[in-house]
XYZ file of C-alpha atoms in Angstrom:
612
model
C -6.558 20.139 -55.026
C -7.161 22.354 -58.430
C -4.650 24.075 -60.500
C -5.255 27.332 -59.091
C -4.767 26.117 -55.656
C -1.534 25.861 -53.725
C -0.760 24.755 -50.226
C 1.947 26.948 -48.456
C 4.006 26.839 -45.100
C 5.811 29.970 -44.285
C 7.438 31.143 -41.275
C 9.033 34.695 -39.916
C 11.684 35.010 -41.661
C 12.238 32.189 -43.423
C 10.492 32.689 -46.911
C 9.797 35.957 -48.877
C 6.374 36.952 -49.639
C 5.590 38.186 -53.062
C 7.116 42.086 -52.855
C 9.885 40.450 -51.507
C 9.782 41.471 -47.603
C 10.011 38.434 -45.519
C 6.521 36.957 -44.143
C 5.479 37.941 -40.890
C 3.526 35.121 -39.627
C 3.747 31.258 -39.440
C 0.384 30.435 -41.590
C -0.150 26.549 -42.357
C -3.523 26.309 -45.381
C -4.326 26.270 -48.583
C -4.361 29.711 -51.021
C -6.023 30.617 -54.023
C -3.470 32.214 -56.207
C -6.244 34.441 -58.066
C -7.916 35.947 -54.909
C -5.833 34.585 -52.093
C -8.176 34.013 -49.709
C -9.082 30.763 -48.058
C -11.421 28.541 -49.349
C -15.304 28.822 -48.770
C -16.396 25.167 -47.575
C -18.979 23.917 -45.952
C -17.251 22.131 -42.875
C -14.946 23.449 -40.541
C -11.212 24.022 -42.792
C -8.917 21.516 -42.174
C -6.052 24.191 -42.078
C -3.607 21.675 -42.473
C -4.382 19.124 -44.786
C -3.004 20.315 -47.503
C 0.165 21.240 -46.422
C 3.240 20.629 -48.494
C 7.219 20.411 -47.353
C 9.535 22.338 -49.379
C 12.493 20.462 -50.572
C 13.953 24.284 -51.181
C 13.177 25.045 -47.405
C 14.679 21.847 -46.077
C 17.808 21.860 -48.065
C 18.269 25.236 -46.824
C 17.860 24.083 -43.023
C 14.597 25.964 -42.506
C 14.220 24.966 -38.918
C 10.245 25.119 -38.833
C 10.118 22.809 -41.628
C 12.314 20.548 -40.635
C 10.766 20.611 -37.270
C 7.206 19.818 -38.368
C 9.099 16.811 -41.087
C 10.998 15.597 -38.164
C 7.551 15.429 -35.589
C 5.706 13.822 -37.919
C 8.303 10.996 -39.287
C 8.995 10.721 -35.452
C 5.241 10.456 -34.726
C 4.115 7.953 -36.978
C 7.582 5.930 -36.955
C 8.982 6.762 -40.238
C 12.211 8.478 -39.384
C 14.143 5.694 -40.831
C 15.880 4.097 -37.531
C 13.287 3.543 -35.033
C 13.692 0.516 -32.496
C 10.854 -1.615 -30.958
C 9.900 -0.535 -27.806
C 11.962 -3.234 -25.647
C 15.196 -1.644 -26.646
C 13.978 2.066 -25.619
C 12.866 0.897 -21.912
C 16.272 -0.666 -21.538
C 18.073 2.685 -22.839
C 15.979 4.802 -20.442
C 17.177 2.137 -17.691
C 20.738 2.763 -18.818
C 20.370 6.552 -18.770
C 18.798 6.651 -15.167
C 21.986 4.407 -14.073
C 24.478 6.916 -16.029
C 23.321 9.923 -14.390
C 26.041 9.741 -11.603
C 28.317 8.105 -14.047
C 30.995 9.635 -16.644
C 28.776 10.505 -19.428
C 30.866 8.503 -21.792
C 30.406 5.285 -19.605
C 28.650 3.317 -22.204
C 29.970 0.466 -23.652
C 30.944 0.749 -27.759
C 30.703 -2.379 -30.384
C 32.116 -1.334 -33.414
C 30.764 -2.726 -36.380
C 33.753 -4.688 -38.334
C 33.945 -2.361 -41.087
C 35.713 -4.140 -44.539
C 37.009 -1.307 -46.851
C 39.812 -0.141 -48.335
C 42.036 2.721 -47.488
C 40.716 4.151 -50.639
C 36.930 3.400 -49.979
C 37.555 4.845 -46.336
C 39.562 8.217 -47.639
C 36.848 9.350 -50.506
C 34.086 8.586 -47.784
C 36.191 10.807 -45.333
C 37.045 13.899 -47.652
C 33.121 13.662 -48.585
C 32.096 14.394 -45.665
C 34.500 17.196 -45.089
C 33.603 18.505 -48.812
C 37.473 18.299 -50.059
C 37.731 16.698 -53.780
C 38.909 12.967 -54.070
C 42.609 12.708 -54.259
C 45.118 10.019 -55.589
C 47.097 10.361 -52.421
C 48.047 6.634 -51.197
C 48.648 7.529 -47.450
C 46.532 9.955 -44.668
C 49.716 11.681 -44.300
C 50.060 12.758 -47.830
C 46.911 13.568 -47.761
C 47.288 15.967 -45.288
C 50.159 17.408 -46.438
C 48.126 18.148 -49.297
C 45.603 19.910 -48.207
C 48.090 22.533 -46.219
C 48.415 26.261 -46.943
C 51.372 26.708 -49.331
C 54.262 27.985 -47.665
C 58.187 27.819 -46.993
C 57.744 24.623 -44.318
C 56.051 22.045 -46.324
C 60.242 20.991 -47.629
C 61.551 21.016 -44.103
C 58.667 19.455 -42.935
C 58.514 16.538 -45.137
C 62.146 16.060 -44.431
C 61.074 16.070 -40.538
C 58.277 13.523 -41.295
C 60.820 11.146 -42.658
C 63.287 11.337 -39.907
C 60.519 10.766 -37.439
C 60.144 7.014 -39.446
C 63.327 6.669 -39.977
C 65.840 7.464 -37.442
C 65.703 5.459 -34.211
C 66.707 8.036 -32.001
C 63.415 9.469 -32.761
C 61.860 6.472 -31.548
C 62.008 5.279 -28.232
C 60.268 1.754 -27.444
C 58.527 1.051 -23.659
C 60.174 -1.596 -21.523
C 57.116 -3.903 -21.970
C 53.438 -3.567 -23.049
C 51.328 -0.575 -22.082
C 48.517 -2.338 -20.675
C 50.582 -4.837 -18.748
C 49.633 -3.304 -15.562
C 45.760 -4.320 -15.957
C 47.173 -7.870 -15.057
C 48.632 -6.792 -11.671
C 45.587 -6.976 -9.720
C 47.390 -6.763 -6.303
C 49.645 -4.300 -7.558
C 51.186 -1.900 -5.106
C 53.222 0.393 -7.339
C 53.176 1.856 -10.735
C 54.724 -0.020 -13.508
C 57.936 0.884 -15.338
C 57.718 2.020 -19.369
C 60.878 3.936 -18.779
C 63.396 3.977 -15.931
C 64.301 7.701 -16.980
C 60.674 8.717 -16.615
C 61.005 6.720 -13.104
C 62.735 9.632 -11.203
C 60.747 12.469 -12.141
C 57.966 10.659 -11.525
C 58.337 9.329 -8.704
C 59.427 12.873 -7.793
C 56.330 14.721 -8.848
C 54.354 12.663 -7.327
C 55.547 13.072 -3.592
C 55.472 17.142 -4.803
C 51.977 16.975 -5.368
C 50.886 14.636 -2.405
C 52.664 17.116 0.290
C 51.726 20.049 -1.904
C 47.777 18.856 -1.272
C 47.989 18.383 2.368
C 46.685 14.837 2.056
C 43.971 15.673 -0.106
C 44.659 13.589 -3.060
C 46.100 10.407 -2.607
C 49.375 8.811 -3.892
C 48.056 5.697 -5.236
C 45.302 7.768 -7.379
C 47.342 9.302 -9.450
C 47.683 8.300 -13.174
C 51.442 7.501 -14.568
C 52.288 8.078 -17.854
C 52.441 5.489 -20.175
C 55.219 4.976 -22.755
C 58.838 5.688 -23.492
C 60.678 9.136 -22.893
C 61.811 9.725 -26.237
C 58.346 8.216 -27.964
C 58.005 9.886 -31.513
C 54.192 10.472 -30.701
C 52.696 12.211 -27.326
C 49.420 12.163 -26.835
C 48.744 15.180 -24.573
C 45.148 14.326 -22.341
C 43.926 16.637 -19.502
C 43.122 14.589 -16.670
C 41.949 11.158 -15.346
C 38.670 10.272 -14.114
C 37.258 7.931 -11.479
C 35.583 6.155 -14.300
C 37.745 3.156 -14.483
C 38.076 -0.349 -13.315
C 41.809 0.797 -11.984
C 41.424 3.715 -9.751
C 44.751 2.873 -8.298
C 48.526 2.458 -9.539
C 47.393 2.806 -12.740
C 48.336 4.747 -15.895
C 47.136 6.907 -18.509
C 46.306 4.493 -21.261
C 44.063 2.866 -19.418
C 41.499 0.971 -21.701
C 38.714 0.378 -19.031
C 38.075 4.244 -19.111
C 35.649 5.401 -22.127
C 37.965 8.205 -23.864
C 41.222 6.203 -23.225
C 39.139 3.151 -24.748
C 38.449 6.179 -27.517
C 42.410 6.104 -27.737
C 43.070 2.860 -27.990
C 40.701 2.005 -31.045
C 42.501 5.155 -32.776
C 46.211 4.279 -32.022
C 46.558 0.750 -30.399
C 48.666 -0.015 -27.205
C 51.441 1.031 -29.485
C 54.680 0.975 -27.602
C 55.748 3.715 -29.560
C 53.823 6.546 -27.675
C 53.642 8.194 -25.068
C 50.140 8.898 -23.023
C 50.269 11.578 -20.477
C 47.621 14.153 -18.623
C 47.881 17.555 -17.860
C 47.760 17.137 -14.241
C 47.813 13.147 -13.820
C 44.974 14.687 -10.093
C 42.066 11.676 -10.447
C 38.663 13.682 -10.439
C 35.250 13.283 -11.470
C 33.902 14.572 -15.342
C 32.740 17.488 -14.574
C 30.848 19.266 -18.013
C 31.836 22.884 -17.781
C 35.243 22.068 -15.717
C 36.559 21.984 -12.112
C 37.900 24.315 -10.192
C 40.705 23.107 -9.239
C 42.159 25.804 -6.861
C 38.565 25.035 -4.472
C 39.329 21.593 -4.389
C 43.211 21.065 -3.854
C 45.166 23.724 -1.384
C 48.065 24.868 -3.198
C 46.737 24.085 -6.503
C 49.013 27.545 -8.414
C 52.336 25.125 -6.950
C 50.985 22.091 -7.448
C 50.063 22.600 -11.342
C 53.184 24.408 -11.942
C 55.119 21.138 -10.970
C 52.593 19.317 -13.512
C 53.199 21.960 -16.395
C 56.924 21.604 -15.829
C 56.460 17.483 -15.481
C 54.490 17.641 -19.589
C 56.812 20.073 -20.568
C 60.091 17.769 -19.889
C 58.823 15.003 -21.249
C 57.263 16.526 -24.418
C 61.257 18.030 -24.958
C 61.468 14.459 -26.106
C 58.679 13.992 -28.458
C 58.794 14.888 -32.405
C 54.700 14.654 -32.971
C 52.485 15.528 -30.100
C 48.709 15.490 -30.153
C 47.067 17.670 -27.721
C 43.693 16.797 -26.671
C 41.141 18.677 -25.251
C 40.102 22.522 -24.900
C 41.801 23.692 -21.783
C 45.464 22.087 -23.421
C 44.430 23.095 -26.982
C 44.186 27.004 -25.501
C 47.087 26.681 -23.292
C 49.705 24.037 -25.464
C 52.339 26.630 -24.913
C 52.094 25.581 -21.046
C 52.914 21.848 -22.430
C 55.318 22.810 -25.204
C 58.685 24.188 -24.459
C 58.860 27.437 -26.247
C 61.806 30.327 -25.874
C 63.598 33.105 -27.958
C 65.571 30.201 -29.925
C 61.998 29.205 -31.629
C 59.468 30.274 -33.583
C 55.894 28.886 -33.691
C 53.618 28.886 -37.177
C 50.228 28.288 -37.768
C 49.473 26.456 -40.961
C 46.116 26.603 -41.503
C 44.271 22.959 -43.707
C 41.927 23.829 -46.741
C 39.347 22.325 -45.567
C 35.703 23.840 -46.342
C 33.433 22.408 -44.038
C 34.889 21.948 -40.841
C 35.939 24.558 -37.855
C 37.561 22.915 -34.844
C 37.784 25.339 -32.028
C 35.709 27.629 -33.516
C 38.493 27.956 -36.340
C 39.590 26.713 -39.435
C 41.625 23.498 -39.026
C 45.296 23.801 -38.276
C 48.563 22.145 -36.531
C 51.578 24.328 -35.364
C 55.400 24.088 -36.254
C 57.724 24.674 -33.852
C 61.042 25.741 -35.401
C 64.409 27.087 -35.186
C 64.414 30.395 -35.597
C 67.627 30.676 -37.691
C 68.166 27.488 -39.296
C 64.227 26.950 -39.818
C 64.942 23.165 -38.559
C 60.880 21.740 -37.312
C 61.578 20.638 -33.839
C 58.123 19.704 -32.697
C 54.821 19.439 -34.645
C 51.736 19.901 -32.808
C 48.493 18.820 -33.361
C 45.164 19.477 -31.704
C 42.081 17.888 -30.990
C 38.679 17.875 -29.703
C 38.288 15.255 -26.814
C 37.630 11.899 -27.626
C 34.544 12.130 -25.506
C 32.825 14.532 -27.514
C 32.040 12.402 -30.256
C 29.905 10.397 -28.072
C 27.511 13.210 -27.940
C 24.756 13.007 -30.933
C 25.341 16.514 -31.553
C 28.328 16.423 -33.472
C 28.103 17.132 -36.456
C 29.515 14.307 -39.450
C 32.252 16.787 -41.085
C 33.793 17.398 -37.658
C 33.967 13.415 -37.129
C 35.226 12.892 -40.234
C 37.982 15.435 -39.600
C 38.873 13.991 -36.225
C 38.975 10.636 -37.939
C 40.990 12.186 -40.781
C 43.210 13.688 -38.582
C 44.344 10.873 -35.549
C 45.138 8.504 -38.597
C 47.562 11.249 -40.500
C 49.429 11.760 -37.284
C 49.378 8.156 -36.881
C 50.999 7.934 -40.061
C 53.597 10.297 -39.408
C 54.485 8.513 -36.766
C 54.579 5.002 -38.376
C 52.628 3.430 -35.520
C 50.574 0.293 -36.245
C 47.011 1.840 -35.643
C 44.220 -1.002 -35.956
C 42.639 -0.800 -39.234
C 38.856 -0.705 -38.012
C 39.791 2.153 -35.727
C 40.237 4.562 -39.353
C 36.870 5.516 -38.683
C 36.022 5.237 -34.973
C 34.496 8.659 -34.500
C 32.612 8.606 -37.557
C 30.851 5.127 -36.110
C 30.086 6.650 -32.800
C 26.994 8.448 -34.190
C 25.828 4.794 -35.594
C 25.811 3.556 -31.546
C 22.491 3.717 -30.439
C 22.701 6.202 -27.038
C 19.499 7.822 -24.863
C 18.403 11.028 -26.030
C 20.003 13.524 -23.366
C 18.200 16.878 -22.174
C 19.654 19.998 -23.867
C 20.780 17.833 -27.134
C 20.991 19.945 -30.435
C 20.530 17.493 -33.382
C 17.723 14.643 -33.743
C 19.864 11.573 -34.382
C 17.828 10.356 -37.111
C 18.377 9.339 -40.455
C 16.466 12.078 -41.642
C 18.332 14.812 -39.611
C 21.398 13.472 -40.809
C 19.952 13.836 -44.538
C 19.323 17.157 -44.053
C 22.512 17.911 -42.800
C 24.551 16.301 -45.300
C 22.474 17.852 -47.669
C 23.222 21.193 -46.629
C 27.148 20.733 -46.383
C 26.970 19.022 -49.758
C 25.039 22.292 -51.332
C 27.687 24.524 -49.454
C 30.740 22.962 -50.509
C 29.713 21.590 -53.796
C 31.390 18.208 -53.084
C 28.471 15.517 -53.602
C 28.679 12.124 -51.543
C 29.457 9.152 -53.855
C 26.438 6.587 -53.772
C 28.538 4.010 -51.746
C 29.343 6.543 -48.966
C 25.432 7.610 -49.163
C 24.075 3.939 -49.220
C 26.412 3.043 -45.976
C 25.103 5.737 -44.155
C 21.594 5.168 -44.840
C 21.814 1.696 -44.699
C 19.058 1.388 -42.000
C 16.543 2.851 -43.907
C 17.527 1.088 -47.085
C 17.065 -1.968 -45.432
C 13.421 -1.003 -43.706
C 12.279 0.142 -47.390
C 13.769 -1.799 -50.058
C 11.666 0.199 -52.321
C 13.779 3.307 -52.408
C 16.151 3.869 -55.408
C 18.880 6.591 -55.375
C 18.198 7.933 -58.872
C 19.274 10.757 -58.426
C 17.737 14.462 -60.101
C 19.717 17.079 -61.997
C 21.315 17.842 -58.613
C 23.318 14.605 -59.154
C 22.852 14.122 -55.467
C 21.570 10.733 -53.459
C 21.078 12.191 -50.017
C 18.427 14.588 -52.077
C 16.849 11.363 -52.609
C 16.418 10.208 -49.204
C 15.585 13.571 -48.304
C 12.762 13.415 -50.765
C 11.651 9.872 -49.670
C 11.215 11.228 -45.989
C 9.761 14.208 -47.348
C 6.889 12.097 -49.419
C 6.279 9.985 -45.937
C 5.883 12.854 -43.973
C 3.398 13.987 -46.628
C 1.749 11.291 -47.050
C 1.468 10.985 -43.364
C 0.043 14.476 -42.601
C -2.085 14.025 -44.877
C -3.978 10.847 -43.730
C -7.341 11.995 -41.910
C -7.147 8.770 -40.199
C -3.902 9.842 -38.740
C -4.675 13.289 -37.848
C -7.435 12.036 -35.203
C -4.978 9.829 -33.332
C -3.089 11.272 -30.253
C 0.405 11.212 -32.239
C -0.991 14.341 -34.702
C -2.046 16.005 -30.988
C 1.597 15.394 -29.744
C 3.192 16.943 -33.162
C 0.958 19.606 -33.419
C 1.170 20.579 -29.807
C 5.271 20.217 -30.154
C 5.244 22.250 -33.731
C 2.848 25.313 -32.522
C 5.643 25.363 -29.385
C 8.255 25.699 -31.400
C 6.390 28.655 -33.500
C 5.710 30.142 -30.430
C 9.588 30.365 -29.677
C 11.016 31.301 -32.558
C 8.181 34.156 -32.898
C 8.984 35.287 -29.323
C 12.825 35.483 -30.745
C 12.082 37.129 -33.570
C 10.007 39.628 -31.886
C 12.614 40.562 -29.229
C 15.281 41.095 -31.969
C 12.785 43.295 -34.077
C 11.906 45.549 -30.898
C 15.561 45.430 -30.085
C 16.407 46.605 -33.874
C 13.880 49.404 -33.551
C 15.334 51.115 -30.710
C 18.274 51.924 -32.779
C 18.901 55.467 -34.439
C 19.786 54.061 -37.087
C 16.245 52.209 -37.741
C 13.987 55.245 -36.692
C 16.213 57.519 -39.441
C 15.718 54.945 -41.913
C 12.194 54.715 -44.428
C 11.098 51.749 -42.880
C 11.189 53.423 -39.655
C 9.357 56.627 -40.545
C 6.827 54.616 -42.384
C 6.216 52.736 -39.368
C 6.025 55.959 -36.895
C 3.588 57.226 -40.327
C 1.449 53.996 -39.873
C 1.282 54.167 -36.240
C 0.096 58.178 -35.959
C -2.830 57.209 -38.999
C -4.177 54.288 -36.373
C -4.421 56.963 -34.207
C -7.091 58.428 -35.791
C -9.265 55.112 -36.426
C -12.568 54.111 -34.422
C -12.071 52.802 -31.034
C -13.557 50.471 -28.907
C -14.994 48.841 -31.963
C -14.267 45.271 -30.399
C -17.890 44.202 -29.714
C -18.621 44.681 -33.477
C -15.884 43.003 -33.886
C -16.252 39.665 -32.392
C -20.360 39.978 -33.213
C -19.202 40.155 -37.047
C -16.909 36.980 -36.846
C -19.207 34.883 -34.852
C -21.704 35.355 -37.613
C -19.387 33.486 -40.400
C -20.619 30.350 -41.270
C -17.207 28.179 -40.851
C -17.345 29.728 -37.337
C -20.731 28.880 -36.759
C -20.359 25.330 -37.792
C -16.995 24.391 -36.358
C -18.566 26.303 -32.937
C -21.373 23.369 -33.120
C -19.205 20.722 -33.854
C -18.948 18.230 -31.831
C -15.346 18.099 -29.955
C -14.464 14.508 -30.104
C -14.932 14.693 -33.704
C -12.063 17.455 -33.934
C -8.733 17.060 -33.651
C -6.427 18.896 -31.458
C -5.758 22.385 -33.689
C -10.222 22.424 -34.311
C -10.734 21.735 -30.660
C -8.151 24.673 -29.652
C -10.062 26.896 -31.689
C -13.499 25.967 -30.599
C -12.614 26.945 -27.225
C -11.411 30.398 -28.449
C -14.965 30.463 -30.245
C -16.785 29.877 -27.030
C -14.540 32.038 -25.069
C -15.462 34.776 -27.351
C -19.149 34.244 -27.397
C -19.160 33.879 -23.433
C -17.613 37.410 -23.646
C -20.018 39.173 -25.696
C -23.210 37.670 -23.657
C -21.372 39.375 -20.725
């Protein structure tokens, strides 16, 4: 390609033309810059040969671009994690037998991970764009990165009590999991005689309450001491376990409890309890509880009172899930002797409940003593979807080790970063997923949060998390540009693939350029559709047809008025005589690849019509 030639990509919306008004069409060629037109040849344009990815574009998440990187890479098995063909038949087994399953059924493997806690917390706060710190624990850390106020004293002073004092600190009878070795069990287990009563209690309540429909042995104890410094707060238990009956909350054989276990241990420490302990199946957008169980408004009263008693006992509690994060004050005993406040964590690149990050302090509303601290967090089980993004993980991560801290539990080292891993497990690709879970979707991603909160990932962090594709291509070197950044350099080594890929004519006659292209021109297709819905939307407004734009357009539309009509026969003579649509018209089809064939047809379509 000459100097005075350029290749171009631009979508609606996404890049500025020259006087500055965003480009109306998705065009894919090459331009002269002194008469832009396209090129006079001799065969058929290859309108896509030429093309070149914009690192600007891609950094800045233009979705067509990233799109058309991410088909090809895909296509010709360059994304940077691809796995022989053996191990995708045997996922797309596992996914058929999941279907009826909980969707967090599969089985994890966690890599063992050797680091440090300071190799561990700078790879963390990276991700979640904070600055490095010199902090020696997660719970300093956190402290640190709290909203000023008048609580951080008292609540330092709280944090050490809940280490220190042993009334605080209420120990289980015997191990948590102790049960799992009961196989003819008949009964639940005892953590707690006090917790005994009421239990034994509630249950009976909810049994009679039902009418028979759920039955007594179903129904998932809590595990741990009443007075346990740490509660763990879960919503309810599902049939996706290898103890359905007499069994109890922490109950390792389930997928999120498993989730729990790798984060906190079987600590004997804390306490594990549901919302309503009801066994049901996962279902995605919730149950509906008063259609299943007859006098569900009783029966889940009796719960809420059940979590509410016990948490009266508990100095840290971690509530898990939506429906308890929106509702905690159901779980937390609050009256007019307490205040609640909302310290919100400076933390730039995370929102967790479509919010900032924060905890709550529950206080005494004259002496300003912390009673409870309360914590909240997405479910465990959401971080075994690939569409999580890596600052939220890290957060999660971050977080369930600071309260971990606070509560001096011994949480197993390789759990630190547990969620983070998850998106290393290799899972089936699942109908209505967001993100690609490639390495070059996660490039682009961490690209993006790096360029938004100006915190660049440290070369070890970038080299672990790339690892895959560092090992496929030992001829990639992180040196990186100006930008000081090394996920710009993988970003620019899947960007050159992709190129050279597209580029290959060799390539662009097999059926994987038919599958991108067909996939790419879809996605075009959609996002002009949206575009054009919001534009007709926009123009219905007053506020458009008062505007210049709009009277230039209702100008534009009454001077078209007055042009020729019916000119269309002219029209379509005039084009069939160009040369390039003369010659691609001959062309024979099995020559052309998919984008040349699509348009032949057009061509013949056109010259059927004017025959007619």
């Amino acid at each position: 390609m000459d100097a005075s030639t350029s290749a171009y990509f631009t979508a609606a919306g996404s890049r500025d033309n020259d006087n500055g008004r965003p480009a109306k069409r998705a065009r894919i060629g090459a331009r002269n810059t002194e008469n832009d037109s396209l090129r006079n040849t001799e065969q058929p344009y290859d309108m896509g040969k030429d093309l070149v990815f914009d690192i600007d574009q891609i950094e800045a998440q233009d979705l067509n671009q990233i799109e058309l990187a991410g088909e090809v890479l895909t296509q010709s098995r360059e994304i940077g994690d691809e796995e022989d063909e053996e191990e995708e038949e045997e996922e797309e087994e596992e996914e058929e037998e999941e279907e009826e399953e909980d969707p967090v059924a599969l089985e994890e493997t966690l890599p063992d991970v050797e680091a440090t806690f300071e190799e561990k917390a700078r790879e963390l706060l990276a991700y979640m764009g904070v600055q490095d710190t010199n902090k020696s624990s997660w719970s300093s850390i956190f402290l640190d990165l709290c909203e000023p106020g008048d609580y951080i004293r008292p609540m330092k002073s709280f944090l050490a009590d809940c280490k220190l004092r042993l009334s605080y600190r209420g120990q289980s009878s015997g191990p948590i999991d102790a049960f799992l070795d009961r196989k003819d069990r008949q009964s639940w287990a005892t953590h707690d005689a006090r917790i005994d009563a009421d239990w034994d209690r509630l249950a009976s309540e909810i049994v009679s309450l039902s009418q028979g429909t759920i039955i007594l042995a179903s129904l998932s104890k809590p595990s741990g001491p009443q007075n346990a410094v740490l509660t763990c707060n879960w919503h309810y238990p599902t049939w996706s376990t290898n103890n359905p009956l007499w069994s109890h909350v922490m109950d390792p054989t389930n997928p999120s409890l498993r989730a729990g276990k790798e984060k906190m241990g079987l600590s004997s420490l804390v306490r594990t309890q549901n919302r309503p302990p009801i066994r049901e199946h996962y279902r995605k957008h919730g149950i509906e509880w008063d259609e299943s169980f007859p006098n569900w408004t009783a029966i889940e009263e009796k719960c809420l009172e059940f979590n509410r008693s016990l948490n009266r006992h508990s100095k840290l509690i971690l509530v898990i899930g939506t429906e308890n994060v929106r509702s905690f004050e159901q779980l937390v005993e609050i009256d007019d002797t307490v205040e609640v406040i909302e310290v919100k964590l400076r933390i730039p690149l995370v929102q967790v409940f479509g919010d900032v990050p924060s905890f709550k302090i529950i206080r005494d509303r004259i002496t300003k003593q912390v009673r409870h601290v309360v914590f909240s967090s997405h479910h465990s089980q959401t971080f075994f979807s690939r569409d999580v993004g890596m600052p939220n993980r890290a957060f999660h991560d971050f977080l369930w080790n600071a309260v971990a801290d606070m509560a001096m539990i011994r949480a197993p080292r390789h759990g630190e970063m547990y969620f983070m891993r998850q998106v290393e497990m290799k899972r089936p690709e699942r109908k209505g997923d967001i993100y690609k879970n490639s390495q070059f979707h996660l490039a682009v991603r961490l690209r993006s949060n790096e360029k938004r909160s100006g915190v660049i990932l440290p070369e070890g962090v970038v080299r672990r998390a790339f690892r895959k594709t560092i090992k496929k291509r030992p001829e990639l070197s992180l040196l990186p540009d100006s930008s000081e950044s090394f996920v710009k350099c993988l970003l620019m080594f899947f960007i050159s693939r992709a190129q050279k890929t597209i580029n290959d004519p060799m390539w662009r006659r097999g059926p994987e350029y038919d599958r991108m292209y067909a996939s790419h021109v879809q996605n075009l297709e959609l996002h002009r559709a949206a575009c054009q819905a919001k534009g007709r939307v926009a123009r219905q407004t007053q506020a458009y047809k008062d505007s210049d734009k709009g009277k230039y357009s209702v100008a534009s539309l009454k001077r078209s008025a007055t042009l020729p009509r019916n000119k269309q026969a002219e029209r379509v003579a005039a084009l069939l005589k160009v040369r390039q649509v003369q010659a691609l018209r001959d062309a024979d089809a099995s020559t052309l690849d998919a984008k040349q064939r699509a348009i032949q047809g057009r061509i013949h379509r056109l010259q059927a019509m004017e025959k007619k």
